[in-house]
XYZ file of C-alpha atoms in Angstrom:
304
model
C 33.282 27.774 -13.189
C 35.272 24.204 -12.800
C 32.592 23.152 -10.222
C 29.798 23.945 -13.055
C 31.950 21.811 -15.509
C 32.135 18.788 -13.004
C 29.120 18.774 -12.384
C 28.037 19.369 -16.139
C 30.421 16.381 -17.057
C 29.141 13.805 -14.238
C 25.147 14.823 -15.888
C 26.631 13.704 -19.358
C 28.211 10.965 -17.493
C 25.133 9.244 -15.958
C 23.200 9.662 -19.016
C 25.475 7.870 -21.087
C 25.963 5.139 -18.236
C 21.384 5.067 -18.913
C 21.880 4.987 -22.858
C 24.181 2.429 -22.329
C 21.822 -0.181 -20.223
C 19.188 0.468 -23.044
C 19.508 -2.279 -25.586
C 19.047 -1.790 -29.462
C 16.241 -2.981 -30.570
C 16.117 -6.247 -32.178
C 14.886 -6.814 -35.592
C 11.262 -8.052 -35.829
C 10.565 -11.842 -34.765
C 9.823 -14.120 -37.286
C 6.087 -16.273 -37.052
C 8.396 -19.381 -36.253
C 10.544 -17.063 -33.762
C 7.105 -15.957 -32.617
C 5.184 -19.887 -32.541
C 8.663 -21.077 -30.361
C 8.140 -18.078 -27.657
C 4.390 -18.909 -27.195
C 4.514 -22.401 -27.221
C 6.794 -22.644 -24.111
C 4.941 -19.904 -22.134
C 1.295 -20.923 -22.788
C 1.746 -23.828 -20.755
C 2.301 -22.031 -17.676
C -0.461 -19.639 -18.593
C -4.381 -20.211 -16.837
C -6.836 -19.014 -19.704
C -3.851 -18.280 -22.880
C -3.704 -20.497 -25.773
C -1.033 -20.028 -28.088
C -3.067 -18.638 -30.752
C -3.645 -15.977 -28.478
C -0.322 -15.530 -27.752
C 0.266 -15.170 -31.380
C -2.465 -12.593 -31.498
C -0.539 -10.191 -28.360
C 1.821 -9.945 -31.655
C 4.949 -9.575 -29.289
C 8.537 -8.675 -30.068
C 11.901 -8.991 -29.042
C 13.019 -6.043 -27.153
C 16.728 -6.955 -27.355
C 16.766 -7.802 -23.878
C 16.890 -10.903 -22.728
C 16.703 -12.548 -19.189
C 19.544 -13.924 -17.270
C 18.950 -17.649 -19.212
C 18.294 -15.953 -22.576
C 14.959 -15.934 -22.732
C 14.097 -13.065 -24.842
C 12.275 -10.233 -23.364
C 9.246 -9.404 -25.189
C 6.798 -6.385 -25.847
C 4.392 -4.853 -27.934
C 4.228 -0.972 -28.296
C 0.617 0.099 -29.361
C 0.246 3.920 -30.549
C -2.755 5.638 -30.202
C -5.570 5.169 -33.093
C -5.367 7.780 -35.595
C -9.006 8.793 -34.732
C -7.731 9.843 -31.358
C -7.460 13.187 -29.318
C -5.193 15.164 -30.914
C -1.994 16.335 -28.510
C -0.031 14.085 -26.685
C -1.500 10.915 -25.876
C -0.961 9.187 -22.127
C 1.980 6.605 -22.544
C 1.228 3.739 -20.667
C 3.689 1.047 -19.526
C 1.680 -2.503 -18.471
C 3.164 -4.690 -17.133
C 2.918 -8.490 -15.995
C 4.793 -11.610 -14.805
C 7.528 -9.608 -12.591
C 7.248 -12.618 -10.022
C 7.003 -15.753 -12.021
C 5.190 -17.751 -9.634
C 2.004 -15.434 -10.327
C 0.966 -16.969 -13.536
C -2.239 -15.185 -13.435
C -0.562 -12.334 -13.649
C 0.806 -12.567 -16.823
C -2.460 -14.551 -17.833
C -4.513 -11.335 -17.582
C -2.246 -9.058 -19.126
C -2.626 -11.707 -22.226
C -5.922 -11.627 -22.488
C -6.152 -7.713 -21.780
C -3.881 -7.574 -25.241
C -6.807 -8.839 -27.303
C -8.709 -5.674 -26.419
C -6.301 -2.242 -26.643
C -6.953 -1.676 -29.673
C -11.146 -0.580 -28.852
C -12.139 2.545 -27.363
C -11.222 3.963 -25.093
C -7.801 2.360 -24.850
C -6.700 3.164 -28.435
C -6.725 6.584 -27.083
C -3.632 5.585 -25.441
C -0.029 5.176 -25.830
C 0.501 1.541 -24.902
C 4.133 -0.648 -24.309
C 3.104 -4.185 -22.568
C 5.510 -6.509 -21.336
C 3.370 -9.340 -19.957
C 5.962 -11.795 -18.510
C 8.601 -9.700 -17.768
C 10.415 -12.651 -15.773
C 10.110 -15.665 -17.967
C 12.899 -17.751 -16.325
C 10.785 -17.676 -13.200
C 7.581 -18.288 -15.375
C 9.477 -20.912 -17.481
C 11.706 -23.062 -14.282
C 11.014 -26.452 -13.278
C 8.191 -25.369 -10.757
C 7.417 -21.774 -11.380
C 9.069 -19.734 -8.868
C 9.113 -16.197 -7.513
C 12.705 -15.221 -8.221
C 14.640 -14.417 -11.904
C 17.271 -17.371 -12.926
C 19.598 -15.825 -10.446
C 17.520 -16.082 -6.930
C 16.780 -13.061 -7.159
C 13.681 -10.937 -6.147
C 13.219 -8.430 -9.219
C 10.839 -6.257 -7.320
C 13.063 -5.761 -4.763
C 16.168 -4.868 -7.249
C 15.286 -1.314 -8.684
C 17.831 1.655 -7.025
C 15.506 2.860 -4.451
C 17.272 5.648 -2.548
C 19.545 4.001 0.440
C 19.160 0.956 -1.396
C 22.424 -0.522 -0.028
C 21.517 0.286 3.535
C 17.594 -0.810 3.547
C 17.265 -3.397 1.383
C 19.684 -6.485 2.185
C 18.944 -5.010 6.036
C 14.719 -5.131 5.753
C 15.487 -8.694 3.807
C 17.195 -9.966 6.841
C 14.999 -8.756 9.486
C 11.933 -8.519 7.921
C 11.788 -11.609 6.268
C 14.414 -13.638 7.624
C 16.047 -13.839 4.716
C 13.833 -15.324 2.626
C 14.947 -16.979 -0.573
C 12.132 -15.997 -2.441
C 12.713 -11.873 -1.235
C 16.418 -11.970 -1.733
C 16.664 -8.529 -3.345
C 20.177 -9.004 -5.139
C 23.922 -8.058 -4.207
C 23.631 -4.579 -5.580
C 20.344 -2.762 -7.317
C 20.277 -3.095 -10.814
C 21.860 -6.252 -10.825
C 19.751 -8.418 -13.274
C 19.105 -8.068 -17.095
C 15.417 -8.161 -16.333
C 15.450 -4.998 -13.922
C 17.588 -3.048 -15.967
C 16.079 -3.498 -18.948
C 12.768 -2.083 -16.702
C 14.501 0.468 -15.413
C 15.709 1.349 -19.126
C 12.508 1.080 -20.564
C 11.170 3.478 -18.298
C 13.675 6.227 -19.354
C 13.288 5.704 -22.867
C 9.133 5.186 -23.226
C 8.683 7.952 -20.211
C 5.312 6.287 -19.222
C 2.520 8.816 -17.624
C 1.746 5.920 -15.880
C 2.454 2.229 -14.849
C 0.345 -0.465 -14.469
C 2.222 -3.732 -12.983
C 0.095 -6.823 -11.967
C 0.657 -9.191 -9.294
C -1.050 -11.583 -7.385
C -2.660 -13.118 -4.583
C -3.366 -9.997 -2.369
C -6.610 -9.203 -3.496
C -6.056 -5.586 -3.262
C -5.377 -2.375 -5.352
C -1.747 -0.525 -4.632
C -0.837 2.719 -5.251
C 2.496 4.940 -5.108
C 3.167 8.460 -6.926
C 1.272 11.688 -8.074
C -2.462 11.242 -8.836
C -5.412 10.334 -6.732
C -5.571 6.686 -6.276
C -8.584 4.377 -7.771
C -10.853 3.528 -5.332
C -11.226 0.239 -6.978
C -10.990 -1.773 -10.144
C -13.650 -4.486 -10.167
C -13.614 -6.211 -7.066
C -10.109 -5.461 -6.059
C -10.514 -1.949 -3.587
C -7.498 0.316 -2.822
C -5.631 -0.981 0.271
C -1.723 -0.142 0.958
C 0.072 -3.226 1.300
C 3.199 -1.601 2.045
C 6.808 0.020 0.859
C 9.727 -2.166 0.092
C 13.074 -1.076 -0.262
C 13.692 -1.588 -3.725
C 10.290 -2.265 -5.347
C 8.942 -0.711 -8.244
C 6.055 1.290 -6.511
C 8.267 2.574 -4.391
C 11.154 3.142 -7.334
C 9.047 4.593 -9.714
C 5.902 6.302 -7.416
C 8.307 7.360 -5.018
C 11.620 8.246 -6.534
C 10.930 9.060 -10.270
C 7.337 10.313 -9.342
C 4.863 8.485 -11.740
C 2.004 7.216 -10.771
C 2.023 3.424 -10.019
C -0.612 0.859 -9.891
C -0.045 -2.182 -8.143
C -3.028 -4.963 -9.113
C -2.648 -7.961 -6.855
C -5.502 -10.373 -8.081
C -6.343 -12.785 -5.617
C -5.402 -15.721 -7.070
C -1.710 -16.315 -8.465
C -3.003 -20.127 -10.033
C -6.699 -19.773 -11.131
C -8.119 -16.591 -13.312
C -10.961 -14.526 -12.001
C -13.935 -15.101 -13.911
C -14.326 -13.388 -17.261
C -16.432 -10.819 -16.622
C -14.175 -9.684 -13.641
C -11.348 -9.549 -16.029
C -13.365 -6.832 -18.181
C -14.209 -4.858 -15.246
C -11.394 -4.329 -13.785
C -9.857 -3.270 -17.318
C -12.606 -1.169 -17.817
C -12.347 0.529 -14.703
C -8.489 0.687 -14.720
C -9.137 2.460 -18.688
C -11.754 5.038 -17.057
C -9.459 6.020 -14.015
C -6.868 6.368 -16.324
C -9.167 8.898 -18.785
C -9.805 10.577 -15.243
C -6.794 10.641 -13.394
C -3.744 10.921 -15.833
C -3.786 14.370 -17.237
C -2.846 13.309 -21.968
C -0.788 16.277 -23.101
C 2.022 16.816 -20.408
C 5.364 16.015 -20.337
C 5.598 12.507 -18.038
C 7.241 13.120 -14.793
C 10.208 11.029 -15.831
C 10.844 13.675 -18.756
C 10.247 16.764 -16.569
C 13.094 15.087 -13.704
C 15.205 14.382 -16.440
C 15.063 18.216 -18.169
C 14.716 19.859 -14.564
C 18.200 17.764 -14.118
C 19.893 19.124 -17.349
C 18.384 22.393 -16.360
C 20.236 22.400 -12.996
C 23.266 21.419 -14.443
C-alpha cells in the first residue's frame, strides 16, 4: 500500500509540475496590440503583408519568448456544419527555426484559407512563428534569443546522454544545433511542450525548410507526398519534435521542409500541398478518438 501512495503522489506530482509550465491565457490583443506584432514580423516574411497578418487574427498565448516577444496563436473550431463527434485537433505549426522565413510565410498564407471545406472540419491551433526572436534578430538566425536550437530542446528519452553527445560529434558543435543545457530549457519549447498537453492534437503539422522533402514520425501511414515535396526520412535527432512527439508521446508528426528557407514556392504549389496535406489528414487521422496524448496521459492515471 505505501508503494501505491508514492507512486500515486509522484503522478499528482508531475502533473502539477505540467499545469504549472502552462501559462494563463492572456486577455485578447487589442487592433493596435495586434498592428505592432505584424508590423515587425511582416518584414521578415516572403509573400505576408501586414494586412494579412491582421487577417491570421492572432493572439497572445501568454507565453512569450526569451526577449518578450509574445507568443501568438489562433485556435479555429470546427464549422458548425461539420461531422458531428469529435473533430481531429490539429496543431500547425511554423517558424521553429527562425532563419526559415518561408516557413512561417506559408503557414500565413495557409491561415487565409481554414476556414473552407474541408479544413473547417477540423479542430485547428496555429502558431506560425513560434520563434520570433530568431525571426525578429539582426540577421535572422536559426537559434531562440538564447543560442539555442529549439528543435533539439524537447525531453526526448536519454536526452541528457544523446543530445549534448550527438551535438558534439555529429555536428561539431555547431552553434546553430546547440540543443540547450538541459531539455525544456527555453520559454518557447515549453510553452510547445505545454500546448501539446493541453490542446492534445491528433496530429502535428510543423514546417521547415530547405530540404525539399516530406518527414514523418508516429502512428499513421505516412503521405506519400504533398505537392511536390515526396516522403523521404531525413533523420532522428535527439531532442527534436518528430522524434519527441512521433516517438515518445506517439502522435503522428509531419515534418514539411520546403525547399527554399528565403523565396516562396509558387502559388499554386502552396495550394497543393495544403490540399493534399487536408486530404491525407481526412484519410489518415481517424476524427472521434481520444488523441494519443490523452490516452498516455489516462493509461498513466490508470496505472497509478
Amino acid at each position: 500500500m505505501d508503494e501505491v501512495i508514492v507512486r500515486l503522489i509522484r503522478n499528482v506530482t508531475a502533473l502539477l509540475a505540467v499545469a504549472a509550465c502552462i501559462p494563463a491565457l492572456a486577455a485578447p490583443a487589442s487592433a493596435a496590440q495586434q498592428a505592432e506584432w505584424c508590423n515587425r514580423l511582416t518584414p521578415r516574411l516572403p509573400g505576408v503583408n501586414a494586412a494579412g497578418c491582421l487577417r491570421s487574427g492572432l493572439q497572445p498565448t501568454g507565453a512569450t519568448s526569451r526577449n518578450g516577444f509574445p507568443i501568438l496563436m489562433r485556435s479555429i473550431p470546427p464549422a458548425k456544419s461539420a461531422k458531428k463527434g469529435e473533430p481531429v485537433r490539429v496543431l500547425l505549426l511554423g517558424g521553429i527555426h527562425g532563419d526559415e522565413l518561408t516557413a512561417a510565410a506559408i503557414v500565413f498564407q495557409w491561415m487565409q484559407l481554414l476556414q473552407a471545406p474541408p479544413a473547417q472540419a477540423f479542430h485547428w491551433h496555429v502558431a506560425p512563428v513560434v520563434n520570433p526572436d530568431g525571426l525578429l534578430a539582426a540577421k535572422p538566425q536559426r537559434v531562440n534569443a538564447n543560442g539555442v536550437d529549439l528543435n533539439r530542446n524537447f525531453p526526448t528519452p536519454g536526452w541528457e546522454q544523446d543530445a549534448k553527445r550527438y551535438w558534439m560529434k555529429t555536428t561539431g558543435s555547431d552553434p546553430r544545433r546547440f540543443p540547450g543545457q538541459s531539455p525544456l530549457s527555453e520559454p518557447e519549447s515549453r510553452w510547445l511542450n505545454a500546448e501539446m498537453e493541453r490542446f492534445k492534437p491528433h496530429v502535428i503539422i510543423s514546417v521547415h525548410a530547405p530540404f525539399g522533402v516530406l518527414d514523418f514520425d508516429g502512428p499513421a501511414k505516412p503521405p506519400r507526398r504533398f505537392g511536390r515535396l515526396y516522403y523521404s526520412r531525413v533523420g532522428v535527432y535527439p531532442g527534436s519534435l518528430g522524434n519527441y512527439g512521433g516517438m515518445h508521446k506517439n502522435v503522428p508528426v509531419i515534418t514539411i521542409e520546403l525547399p527554399n528557407a528565403q523565396a516562396m514556392p509558387p502559388r499554386d504549389e502552396v495550394l497543393r500541398i495544403w490540399k493534399d496535406m487536408l486530404a491525407w489528414i481526412e484519410r489518415s487521422v481517424p476524427a472521434g478518438s481520444a488523441s494519443p496524448i490523452q490516452r498516455t496521459s489516462n493509461k498513466a492515471l490508470m496505472d497509478h
